[in-house]
Coordinates of C-alpha atoms in Angstrom, one line a residue:
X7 CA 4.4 -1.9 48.3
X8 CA 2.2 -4.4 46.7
X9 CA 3.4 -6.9 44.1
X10 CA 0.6 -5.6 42.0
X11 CA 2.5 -2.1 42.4
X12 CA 5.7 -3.6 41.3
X13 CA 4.4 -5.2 38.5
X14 CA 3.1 -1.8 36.9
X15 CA 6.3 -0.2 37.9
X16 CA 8.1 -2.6 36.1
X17 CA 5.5 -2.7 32.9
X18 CA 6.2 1.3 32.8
X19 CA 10.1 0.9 33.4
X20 CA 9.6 -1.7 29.5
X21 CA 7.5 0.7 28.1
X22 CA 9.6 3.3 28.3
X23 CA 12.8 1.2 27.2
X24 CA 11.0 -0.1 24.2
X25 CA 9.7 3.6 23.5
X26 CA 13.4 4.7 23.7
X27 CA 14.4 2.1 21.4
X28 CA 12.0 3.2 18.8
X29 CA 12.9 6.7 18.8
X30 CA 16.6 6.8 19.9
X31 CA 17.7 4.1 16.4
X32 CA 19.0 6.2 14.1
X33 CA 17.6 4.8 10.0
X34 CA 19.8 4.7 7.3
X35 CA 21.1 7.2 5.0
X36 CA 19.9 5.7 1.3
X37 CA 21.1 7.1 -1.0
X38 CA 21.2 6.1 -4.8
X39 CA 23.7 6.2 -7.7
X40 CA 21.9 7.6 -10.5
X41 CA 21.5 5.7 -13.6
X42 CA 22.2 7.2 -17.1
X43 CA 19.9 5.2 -19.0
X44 CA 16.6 6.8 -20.3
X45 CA 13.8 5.7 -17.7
X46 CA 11.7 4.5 -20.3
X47 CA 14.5 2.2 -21.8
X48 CA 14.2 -1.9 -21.7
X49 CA 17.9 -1.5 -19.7
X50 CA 16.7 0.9 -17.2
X51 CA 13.7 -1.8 -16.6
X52 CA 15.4 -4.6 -16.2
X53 CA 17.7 -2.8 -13.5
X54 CA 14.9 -1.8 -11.8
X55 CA 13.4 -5.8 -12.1
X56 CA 17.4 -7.1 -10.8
X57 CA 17.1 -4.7 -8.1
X58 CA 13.7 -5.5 -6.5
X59 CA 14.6 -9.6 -7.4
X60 CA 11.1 -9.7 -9.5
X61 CA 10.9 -10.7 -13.5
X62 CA 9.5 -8.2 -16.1
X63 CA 6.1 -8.7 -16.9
X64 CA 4.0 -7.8 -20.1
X65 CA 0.5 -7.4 -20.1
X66 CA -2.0 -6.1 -23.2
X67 CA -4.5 -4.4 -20.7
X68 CA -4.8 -2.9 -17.2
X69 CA -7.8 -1.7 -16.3
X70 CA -7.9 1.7 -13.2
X71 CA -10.7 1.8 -11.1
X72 CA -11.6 4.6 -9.1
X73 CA -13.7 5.0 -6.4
X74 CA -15.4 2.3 -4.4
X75 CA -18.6 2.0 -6.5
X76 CA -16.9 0.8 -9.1
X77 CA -13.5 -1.3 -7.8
X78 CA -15.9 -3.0 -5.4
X79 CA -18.4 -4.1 -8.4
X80 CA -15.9 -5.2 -10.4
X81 CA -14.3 -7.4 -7.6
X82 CA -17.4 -8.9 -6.6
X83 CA -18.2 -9.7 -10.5
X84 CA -15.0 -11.4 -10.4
X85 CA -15.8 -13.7 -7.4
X86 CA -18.9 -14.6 -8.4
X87 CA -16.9 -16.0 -12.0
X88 CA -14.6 -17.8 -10.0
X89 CA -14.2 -21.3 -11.3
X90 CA -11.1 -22.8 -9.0
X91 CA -10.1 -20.4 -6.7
X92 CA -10.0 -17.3 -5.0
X93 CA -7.1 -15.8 -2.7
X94 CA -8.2 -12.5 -1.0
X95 CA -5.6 -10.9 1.2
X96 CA -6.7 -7.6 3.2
X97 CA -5.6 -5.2 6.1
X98 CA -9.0 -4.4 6.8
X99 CA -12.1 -7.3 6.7
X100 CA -14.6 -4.9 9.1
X101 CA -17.8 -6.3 9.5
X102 CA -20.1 -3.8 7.2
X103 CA -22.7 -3.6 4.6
X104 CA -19.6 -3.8 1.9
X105 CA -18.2 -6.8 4.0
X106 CA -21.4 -8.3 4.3
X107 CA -21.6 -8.8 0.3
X108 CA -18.2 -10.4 -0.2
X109 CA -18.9 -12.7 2.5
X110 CA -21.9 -13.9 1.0
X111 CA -20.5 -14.2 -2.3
X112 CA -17.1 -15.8 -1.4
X113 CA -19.5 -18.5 0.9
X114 CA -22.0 -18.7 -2.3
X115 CA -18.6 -19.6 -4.5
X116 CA -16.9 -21.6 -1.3
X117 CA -20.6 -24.2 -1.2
X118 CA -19.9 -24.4 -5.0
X119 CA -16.8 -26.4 -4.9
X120 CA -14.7 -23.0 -5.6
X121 CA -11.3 -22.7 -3.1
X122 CA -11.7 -19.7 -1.0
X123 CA -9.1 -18.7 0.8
X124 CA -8.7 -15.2 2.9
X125 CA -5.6 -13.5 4.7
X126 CA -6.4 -10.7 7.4
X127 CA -4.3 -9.3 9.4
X128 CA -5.0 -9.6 13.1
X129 CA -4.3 -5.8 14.0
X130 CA -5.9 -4.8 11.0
X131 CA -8.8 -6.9 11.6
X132 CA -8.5 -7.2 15.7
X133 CA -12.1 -6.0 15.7
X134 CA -13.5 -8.5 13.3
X135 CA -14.6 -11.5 15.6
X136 CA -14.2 -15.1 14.7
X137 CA -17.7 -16.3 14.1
X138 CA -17.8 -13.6 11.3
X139 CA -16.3 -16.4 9.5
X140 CA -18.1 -19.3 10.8
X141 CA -20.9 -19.4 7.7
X142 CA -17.9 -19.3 5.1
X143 CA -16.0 -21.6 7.2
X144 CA -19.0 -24.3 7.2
X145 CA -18.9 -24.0 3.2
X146 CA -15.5 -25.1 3.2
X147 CA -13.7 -22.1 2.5
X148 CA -10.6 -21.0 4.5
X149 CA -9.8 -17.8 7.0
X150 CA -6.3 -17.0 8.6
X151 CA -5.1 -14.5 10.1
X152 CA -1.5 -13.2 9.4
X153 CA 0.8 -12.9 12.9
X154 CA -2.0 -13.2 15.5
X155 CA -1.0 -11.9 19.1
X156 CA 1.0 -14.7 20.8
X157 CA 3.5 -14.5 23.3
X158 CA 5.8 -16.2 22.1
X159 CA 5.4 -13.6 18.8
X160 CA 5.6 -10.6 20.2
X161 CA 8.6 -10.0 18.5
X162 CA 6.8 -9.6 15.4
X163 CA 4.4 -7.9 16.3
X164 CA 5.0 -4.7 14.1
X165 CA 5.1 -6.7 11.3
X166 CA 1.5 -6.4 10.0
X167 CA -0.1 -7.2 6.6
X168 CA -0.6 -3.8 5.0
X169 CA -1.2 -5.9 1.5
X170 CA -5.0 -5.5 -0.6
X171 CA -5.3 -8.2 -3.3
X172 CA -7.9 -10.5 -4.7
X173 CA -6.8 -13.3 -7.0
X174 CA -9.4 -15.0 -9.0
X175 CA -8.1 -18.4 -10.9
X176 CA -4.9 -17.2 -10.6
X177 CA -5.6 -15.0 -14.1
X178 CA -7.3 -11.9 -12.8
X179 CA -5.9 -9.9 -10.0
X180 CA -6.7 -6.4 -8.3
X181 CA -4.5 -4.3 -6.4
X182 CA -4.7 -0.6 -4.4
X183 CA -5.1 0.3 -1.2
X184 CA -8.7 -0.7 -0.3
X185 CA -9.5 -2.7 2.1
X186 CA -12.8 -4.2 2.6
X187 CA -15.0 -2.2 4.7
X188 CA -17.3 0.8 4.6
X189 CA -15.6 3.5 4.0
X190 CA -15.2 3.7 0.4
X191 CA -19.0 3.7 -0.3
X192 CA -21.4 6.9 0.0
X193 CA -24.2 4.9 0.7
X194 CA -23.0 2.4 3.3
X195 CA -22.0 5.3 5.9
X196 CA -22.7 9.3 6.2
X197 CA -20.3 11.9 4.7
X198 CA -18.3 11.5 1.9
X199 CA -16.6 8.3 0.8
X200 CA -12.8 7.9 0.9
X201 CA -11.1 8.3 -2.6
X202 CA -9.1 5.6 -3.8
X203 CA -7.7 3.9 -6.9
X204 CA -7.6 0.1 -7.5
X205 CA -6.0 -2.0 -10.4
X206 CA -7.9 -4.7 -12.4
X207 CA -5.4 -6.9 -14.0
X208 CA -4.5 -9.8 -15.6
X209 CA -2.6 -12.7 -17.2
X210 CA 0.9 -12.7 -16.1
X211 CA 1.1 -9.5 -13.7
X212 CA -1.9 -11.9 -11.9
X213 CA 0.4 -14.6 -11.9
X214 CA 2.6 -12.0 -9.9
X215 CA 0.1 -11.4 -7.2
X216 CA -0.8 -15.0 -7.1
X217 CA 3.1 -15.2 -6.1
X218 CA 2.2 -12.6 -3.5
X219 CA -0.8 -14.1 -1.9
X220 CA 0.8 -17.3 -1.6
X221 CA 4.1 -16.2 0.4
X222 CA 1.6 -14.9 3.2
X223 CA -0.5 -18.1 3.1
X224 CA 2.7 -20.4 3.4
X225 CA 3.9 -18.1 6.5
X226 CA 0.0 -18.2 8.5
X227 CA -0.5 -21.7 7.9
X228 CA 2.9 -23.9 6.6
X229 CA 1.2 -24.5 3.1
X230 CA 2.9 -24.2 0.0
X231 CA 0.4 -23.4 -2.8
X232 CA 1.5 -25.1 -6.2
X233 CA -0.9 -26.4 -8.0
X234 CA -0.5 -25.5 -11.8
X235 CA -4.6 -24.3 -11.4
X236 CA -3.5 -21.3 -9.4
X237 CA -0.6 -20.6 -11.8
X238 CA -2.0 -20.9 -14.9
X239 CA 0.2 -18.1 -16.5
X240 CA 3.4 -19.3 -15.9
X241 CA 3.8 -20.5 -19.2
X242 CA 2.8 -17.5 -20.3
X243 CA 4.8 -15.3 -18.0
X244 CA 8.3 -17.5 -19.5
X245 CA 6.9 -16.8 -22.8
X246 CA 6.8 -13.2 -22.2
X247 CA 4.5 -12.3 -25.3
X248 CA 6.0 -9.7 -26.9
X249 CA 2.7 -8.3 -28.2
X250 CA 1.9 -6.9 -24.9
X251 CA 2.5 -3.3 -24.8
X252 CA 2.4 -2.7 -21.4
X253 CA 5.5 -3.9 -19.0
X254 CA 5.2 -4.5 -15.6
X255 CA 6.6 -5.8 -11.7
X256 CA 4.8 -6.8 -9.1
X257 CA 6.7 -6.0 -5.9
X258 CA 5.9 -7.5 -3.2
X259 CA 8.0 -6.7 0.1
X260 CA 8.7 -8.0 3.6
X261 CA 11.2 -5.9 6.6
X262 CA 14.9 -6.7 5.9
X263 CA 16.3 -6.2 9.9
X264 CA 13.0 -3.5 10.5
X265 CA 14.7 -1.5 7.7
X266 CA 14.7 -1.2 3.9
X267 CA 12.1 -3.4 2.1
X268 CA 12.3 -3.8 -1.4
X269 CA 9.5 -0.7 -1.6
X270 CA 11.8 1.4 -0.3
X271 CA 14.2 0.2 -3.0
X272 CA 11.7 0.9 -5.9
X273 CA 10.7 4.1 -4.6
X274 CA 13.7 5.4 -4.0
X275 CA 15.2 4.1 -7.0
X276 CA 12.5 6.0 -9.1
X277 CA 12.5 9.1 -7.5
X278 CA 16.1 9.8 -7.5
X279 CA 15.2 8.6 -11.5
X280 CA 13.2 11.6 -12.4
X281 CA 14.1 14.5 -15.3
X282 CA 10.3 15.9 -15.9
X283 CA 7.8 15.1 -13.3
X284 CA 7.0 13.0 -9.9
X285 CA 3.7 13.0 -8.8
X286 CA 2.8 11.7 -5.6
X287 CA -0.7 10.4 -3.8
X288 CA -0.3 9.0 -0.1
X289 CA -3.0 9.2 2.7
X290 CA -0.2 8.6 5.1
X291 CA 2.8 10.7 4.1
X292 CA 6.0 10.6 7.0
X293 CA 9.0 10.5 4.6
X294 CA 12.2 10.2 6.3
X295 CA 15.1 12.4 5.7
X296 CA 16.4 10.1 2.3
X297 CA 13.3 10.6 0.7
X298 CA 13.0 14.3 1.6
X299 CA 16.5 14.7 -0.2
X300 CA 15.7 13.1 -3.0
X301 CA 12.5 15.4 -3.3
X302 CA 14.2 18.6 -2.7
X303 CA 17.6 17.5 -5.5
X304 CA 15.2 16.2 -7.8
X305 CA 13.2 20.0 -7.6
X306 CA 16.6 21.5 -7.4
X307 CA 17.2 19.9 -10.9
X308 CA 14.4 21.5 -13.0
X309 CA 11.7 18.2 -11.9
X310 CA 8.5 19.5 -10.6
X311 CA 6.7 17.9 -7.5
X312 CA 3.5 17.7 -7.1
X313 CA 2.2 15.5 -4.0
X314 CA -1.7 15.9 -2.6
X315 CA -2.6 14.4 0.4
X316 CA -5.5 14.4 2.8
X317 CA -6.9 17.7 4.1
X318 CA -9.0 18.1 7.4
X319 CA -10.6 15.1 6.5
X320 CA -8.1 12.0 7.5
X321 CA -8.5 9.1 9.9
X322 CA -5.5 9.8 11.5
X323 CA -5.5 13.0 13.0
X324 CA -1.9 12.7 14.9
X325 CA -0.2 11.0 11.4
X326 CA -1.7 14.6 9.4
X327 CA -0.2 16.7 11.7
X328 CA 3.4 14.9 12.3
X329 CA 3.1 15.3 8.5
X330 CA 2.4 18.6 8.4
X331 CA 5.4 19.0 10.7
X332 CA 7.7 18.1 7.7
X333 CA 6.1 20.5 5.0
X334 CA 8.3 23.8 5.8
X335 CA 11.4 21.9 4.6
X336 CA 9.4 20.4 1.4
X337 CA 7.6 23.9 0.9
X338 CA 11.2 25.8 0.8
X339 CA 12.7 23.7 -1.6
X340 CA 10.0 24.7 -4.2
X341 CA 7.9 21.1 -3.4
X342 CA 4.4 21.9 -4.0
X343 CA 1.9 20.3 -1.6
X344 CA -2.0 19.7 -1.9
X345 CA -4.1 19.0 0.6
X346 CA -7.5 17.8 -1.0
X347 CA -10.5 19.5 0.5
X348 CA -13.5 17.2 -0.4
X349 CA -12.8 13.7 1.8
X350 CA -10.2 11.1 3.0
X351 CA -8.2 10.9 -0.5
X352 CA -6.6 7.4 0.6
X353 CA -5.2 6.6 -2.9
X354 CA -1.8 5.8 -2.9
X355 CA 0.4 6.5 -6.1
X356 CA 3.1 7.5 -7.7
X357 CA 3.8 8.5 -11.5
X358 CA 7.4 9.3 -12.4
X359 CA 7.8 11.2 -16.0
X360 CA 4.4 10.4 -16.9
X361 CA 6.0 6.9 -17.9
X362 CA 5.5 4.7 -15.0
X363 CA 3.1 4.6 -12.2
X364 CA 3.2 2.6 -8.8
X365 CA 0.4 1.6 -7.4
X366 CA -0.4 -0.5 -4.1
X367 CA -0.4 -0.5 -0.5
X368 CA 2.8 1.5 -0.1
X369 CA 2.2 4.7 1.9
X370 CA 5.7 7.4 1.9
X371 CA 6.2 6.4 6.0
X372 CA 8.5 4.5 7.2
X373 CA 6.0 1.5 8.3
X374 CA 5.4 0.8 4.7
X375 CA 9.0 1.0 4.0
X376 CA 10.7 -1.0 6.6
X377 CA 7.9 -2.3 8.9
X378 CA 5.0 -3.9 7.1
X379 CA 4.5 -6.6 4.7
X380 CA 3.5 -4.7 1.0
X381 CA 2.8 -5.0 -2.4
X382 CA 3.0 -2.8 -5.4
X383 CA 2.5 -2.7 -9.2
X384 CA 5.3 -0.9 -11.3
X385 CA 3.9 -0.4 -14.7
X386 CA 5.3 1.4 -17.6
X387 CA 3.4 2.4 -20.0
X388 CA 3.0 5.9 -20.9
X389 CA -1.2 5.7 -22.3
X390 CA -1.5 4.2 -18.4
X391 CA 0.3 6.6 -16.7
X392 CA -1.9 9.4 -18.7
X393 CA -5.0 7.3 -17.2
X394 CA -3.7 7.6 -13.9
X395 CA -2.7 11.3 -14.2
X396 CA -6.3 12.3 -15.0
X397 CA -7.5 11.2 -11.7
X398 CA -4.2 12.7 -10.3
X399 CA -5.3 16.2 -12.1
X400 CA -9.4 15.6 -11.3
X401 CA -7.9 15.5 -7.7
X402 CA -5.6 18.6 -8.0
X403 CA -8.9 20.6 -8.6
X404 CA -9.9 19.6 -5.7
X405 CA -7.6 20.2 -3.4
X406 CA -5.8 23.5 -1.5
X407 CA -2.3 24.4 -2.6
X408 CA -0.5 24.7 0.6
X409 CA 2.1 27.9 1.2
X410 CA 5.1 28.3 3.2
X411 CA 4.0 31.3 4.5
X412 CA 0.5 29.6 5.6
X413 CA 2.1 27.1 7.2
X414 CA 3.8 29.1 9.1
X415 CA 1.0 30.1 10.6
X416 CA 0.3 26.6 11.9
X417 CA -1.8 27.1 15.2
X418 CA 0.2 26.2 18.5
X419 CA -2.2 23.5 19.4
X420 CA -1.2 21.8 16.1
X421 CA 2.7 21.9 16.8
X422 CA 2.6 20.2 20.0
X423 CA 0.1 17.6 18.9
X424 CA 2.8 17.3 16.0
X425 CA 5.5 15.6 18.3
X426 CA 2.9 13.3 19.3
X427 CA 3.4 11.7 16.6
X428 CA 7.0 11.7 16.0
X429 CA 7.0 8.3 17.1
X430 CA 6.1 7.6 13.4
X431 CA 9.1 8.6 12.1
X432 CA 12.3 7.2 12.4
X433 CA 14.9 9.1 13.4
X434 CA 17.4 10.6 11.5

C-alpha cells in the first residue's frame, strides 16, 4: 500500500472522528426561571440588559426597512454622507451588480479622506477574490477578513462572522440579516428577490453597534478603535435622554465553550417571557430541544405561535428539510407553522407580546446560538413592534399554513434527505 493510500485512510479515519464528535456531544438542557415582572416593565428590562452584560439604550426613532430596494438605498445614501468613517461588517461581500455599487461608493468616500473600513468573513466571502478589493485598497480604505483558513486556526474554524452592520460616523447604524450581494434585488438576478428586513438606527443604539464592529476589528487585526470620532454618542448614551421613547440593547454575541452565546440567552429568556403572543421569522429554523420546550409550554399556557419560514423556495435545500423533520412535534403542541410561498423569506425576527422585537443575524439553529459570532437589536417599544408586525401579517398572507396531518404525508425521499442534515443540530 502506497503512502498516498495511507494518508487518505488516515484523513477518513479524522473525518469520521471529528463527525462523531459533532453528533455524539450531547447540548445543554437551558432552561429558565421565569420572571414575574410585567415584560414591558423598566425592572423586567434591565434584567434582561444584566443578563446579556449590555446597558439600556433610548432612542427617539428607528426606522424598518424592508426589502432590498429600499434597505440597500438607504445604506448607500448613508455612505455617500459619511464624513469620518465607515465600519461595514458582512457575512456575504459577493462580487455582484449590488456589490459593485458599494464598492464604488465606499472607494469614492475612502479617496475623499473618509475611514473605510470592512470585515468579511472568509467562509462567507471564500468566493470573493482579493483583488476585488484592490481599487478600494489603493484609496486608502481597509479590507480584513475575520478568521481566514490557517493551520494553525483550524480550531476556529466554525467560528464564522454571521454579523450584517454598517456604521456611518459612529451615529447612524443598520442592522438585519442582509448581506451584500444579489440576492435581495429583482433586477440584479432572475426570479424573485429574497425578503428581508433591515433596521436604520441611530444615536446611542449606533453607538452600540459601533461597540460591535470594533470587537471584530480588534480580533482580525490587533487594533483597538477609540477615537472619540467613532463614539460620538457616548456622552449621550451615559446621559440616557429620557425623552426617547424607544428603549433598546444591542447584543452582540461570541461562542462561550461552542455553547450558549448571549443570543441564546436573550432568546430564550424572552420566549420563556411570553403571556399573549411570539411571533417568529427565521430562514434557517433547527431549534434544539430547549427551545422546542419552551414553544410547546408557552402554547400550553394560552400564548399563540405563529412562526413562517421559507417554503420550496430556500437556498438550503438539506437545512428546510432537517427542519421540516422537527414540525410534527411543534404541529402537535398546537404551534402553527407558515411556510411562505412567494420566495426565500430570509428575514429574521422575533416579536414577543407585541412589545419587543429582535432583530439581527440570529437564525433559531444552533450555529447562531453557540457557533457563530452575532448581533441583534432588542427594542421595546410597542408603536415598533406594530411596524414590524405588519410586515409579519403582509407575510402571513402569503404564506401556506402547514398541518400535522399534511406533514405526515412528507414524501419518503424527503425523510431520508432529512437526516442528512441532522448534522445541523445538536444533539439532545
Amino acid at each position: 500500500m502506497s503512502s498516498f493510500h495511507i494518508l487518505g485512510i488516515l484523513a477518513i479515519i479524522l473525518l469520521g472522528i471529528l463527525l462523531f464528535l459533532v453528533l455524539a456531544e450531547p447540548g445543554l438542557a437551558y432552561r429558565v426561571d421565569r420572571p414575574e415582572c410585567a415584560i414591558d416593565s423598566h425592572e423586567f428590562v434591565g434584567m434582561v440588559a444584566s443578563l446579556v452584560d449590555v446597558p439600556v439604550f433610548r432612542s427617539r426613532q428607528v426606522e424598518v426597512l424592508s426589502r432590498g430596494a429600499a434597505f440597500y438605498a438607504a445604506e448607500l445614501a448613508a455612505i455617500r454622507q459619511a464624513r469620518h468613517s465607515i465600519h461595514l461588517e458582512s457575512f456575504l461581500f459577493w462580487p455582484s451588480p449590488v456589490a459593485d455599487r458599494f464598492l464604488e461608493t465606499l472607494t469614492q468616500r475612502a479617496r475623499s479622506g473618509v475611514r473605510v473600513r470592512v470585515v468579511i468573513d472568509a467562509i462567507g466571502c471564500i468566493i470573493t477574490p482579493h483583488a476585488y478589493f484592490a481599487g478600494l485598497r489603493k484609496a486608502g480604505g481597509q479590507v480584513v477578513r475575520y478568521q481566514p483558513l490557517r493551520w494553525y486556526t483550524l480550531k476556529r474554524f466554525n467560528n464564522r462572522t454571521h454579523r450584517e452592520l454598517i456604521v456611518i460616523d459612529g451615529e447612524t447604524g443598520f442592522i438585519g440579516g442582509a448581506g451584500i450581494a444579489d440576492y435581495w434585488m429583482a433586477e440584479e438576478r432572475p426570479g424573485i428577490p429574497w425578503r428581508d428586513t433591515m433596521l436604520k438606527v441611530n444615536g446611542s443604539l449606533a453607538a452600540g453597534l459601533q461597540a460591535s464592529f470594533v470587537e471584530n476589528w480588534l480580533e482580525s487585526t490587533g487594533e483597538i478603535l477609540s477615537s472619540p470620532a467613532d463614539f460620538p454618542h457616548c456622552r449621550a448614551a451615559l446621559e440616557q435622554n429620557t425623552s426617547a421613547a424607544i428603549l433598546g440593547l444591542v447584543v452582540n454575541s461570541a461562542p462561550s465553550a461552542g455553547r450558549s452565546t448571549r443570543a441564546r440567552i436573550l432568546f430564550q429568556l424572552l420566549l420563556a417571557s411570553a403571556t399573549k403572543s411570539i411571533q417568529i421569522q427565521s430562514p434557517y429554523f433547527l431549534p434544539d430541544a430547549s427551545v422546542r420546550r419552551e414553544l410547546a409550554h408557552a402554547v400550553a399556557h394560552g400564548v399563540t405561535v405563529d412562526i413562517i419560514l421559507p417554503g420550496k423556495h430556500n437556498n438550503h435545500p438539506i437545512a428546510r428539510r432537517a427542519s421540516r423533520r422537527r414540525y410534527g412535534e411543534l404541529l402537535a403542541s398546537g404551534v402553527a407553522i407558515h411556510e411562505y410561498r412567494p420566495g426565500m423569506n430570509h428575514a429574521k425576527l422575533l416579536i414577543i407580546d407585541q412589545v419587543w422585537s429582535v432583530l439581527g443575524s440570529t437564525n433559531f439553529d444552533n450555529r447562531s446560538f453557540g457557533l457563530n459570532d452575532e448581533v441583534n437589536i432588542a427594542l421595546v417599544d410597542r408603536g415598533l413592534a406594530m411596524r414590524l408586525q405588519q410586515d409579519f401579517e403582509q407575510d402571513l398572507a402569503y404564506s401556506e399554513c402547514m398541518t400535522l396531518a399534511a406533514w405526515r404525508l412528507r414524501p419518503i425521499s424527503e425523510r431520508i434527505l432529512a437526516f442528512l442534515g441532522i448534522a445541523l443540530e445538536r444533539q439532545q
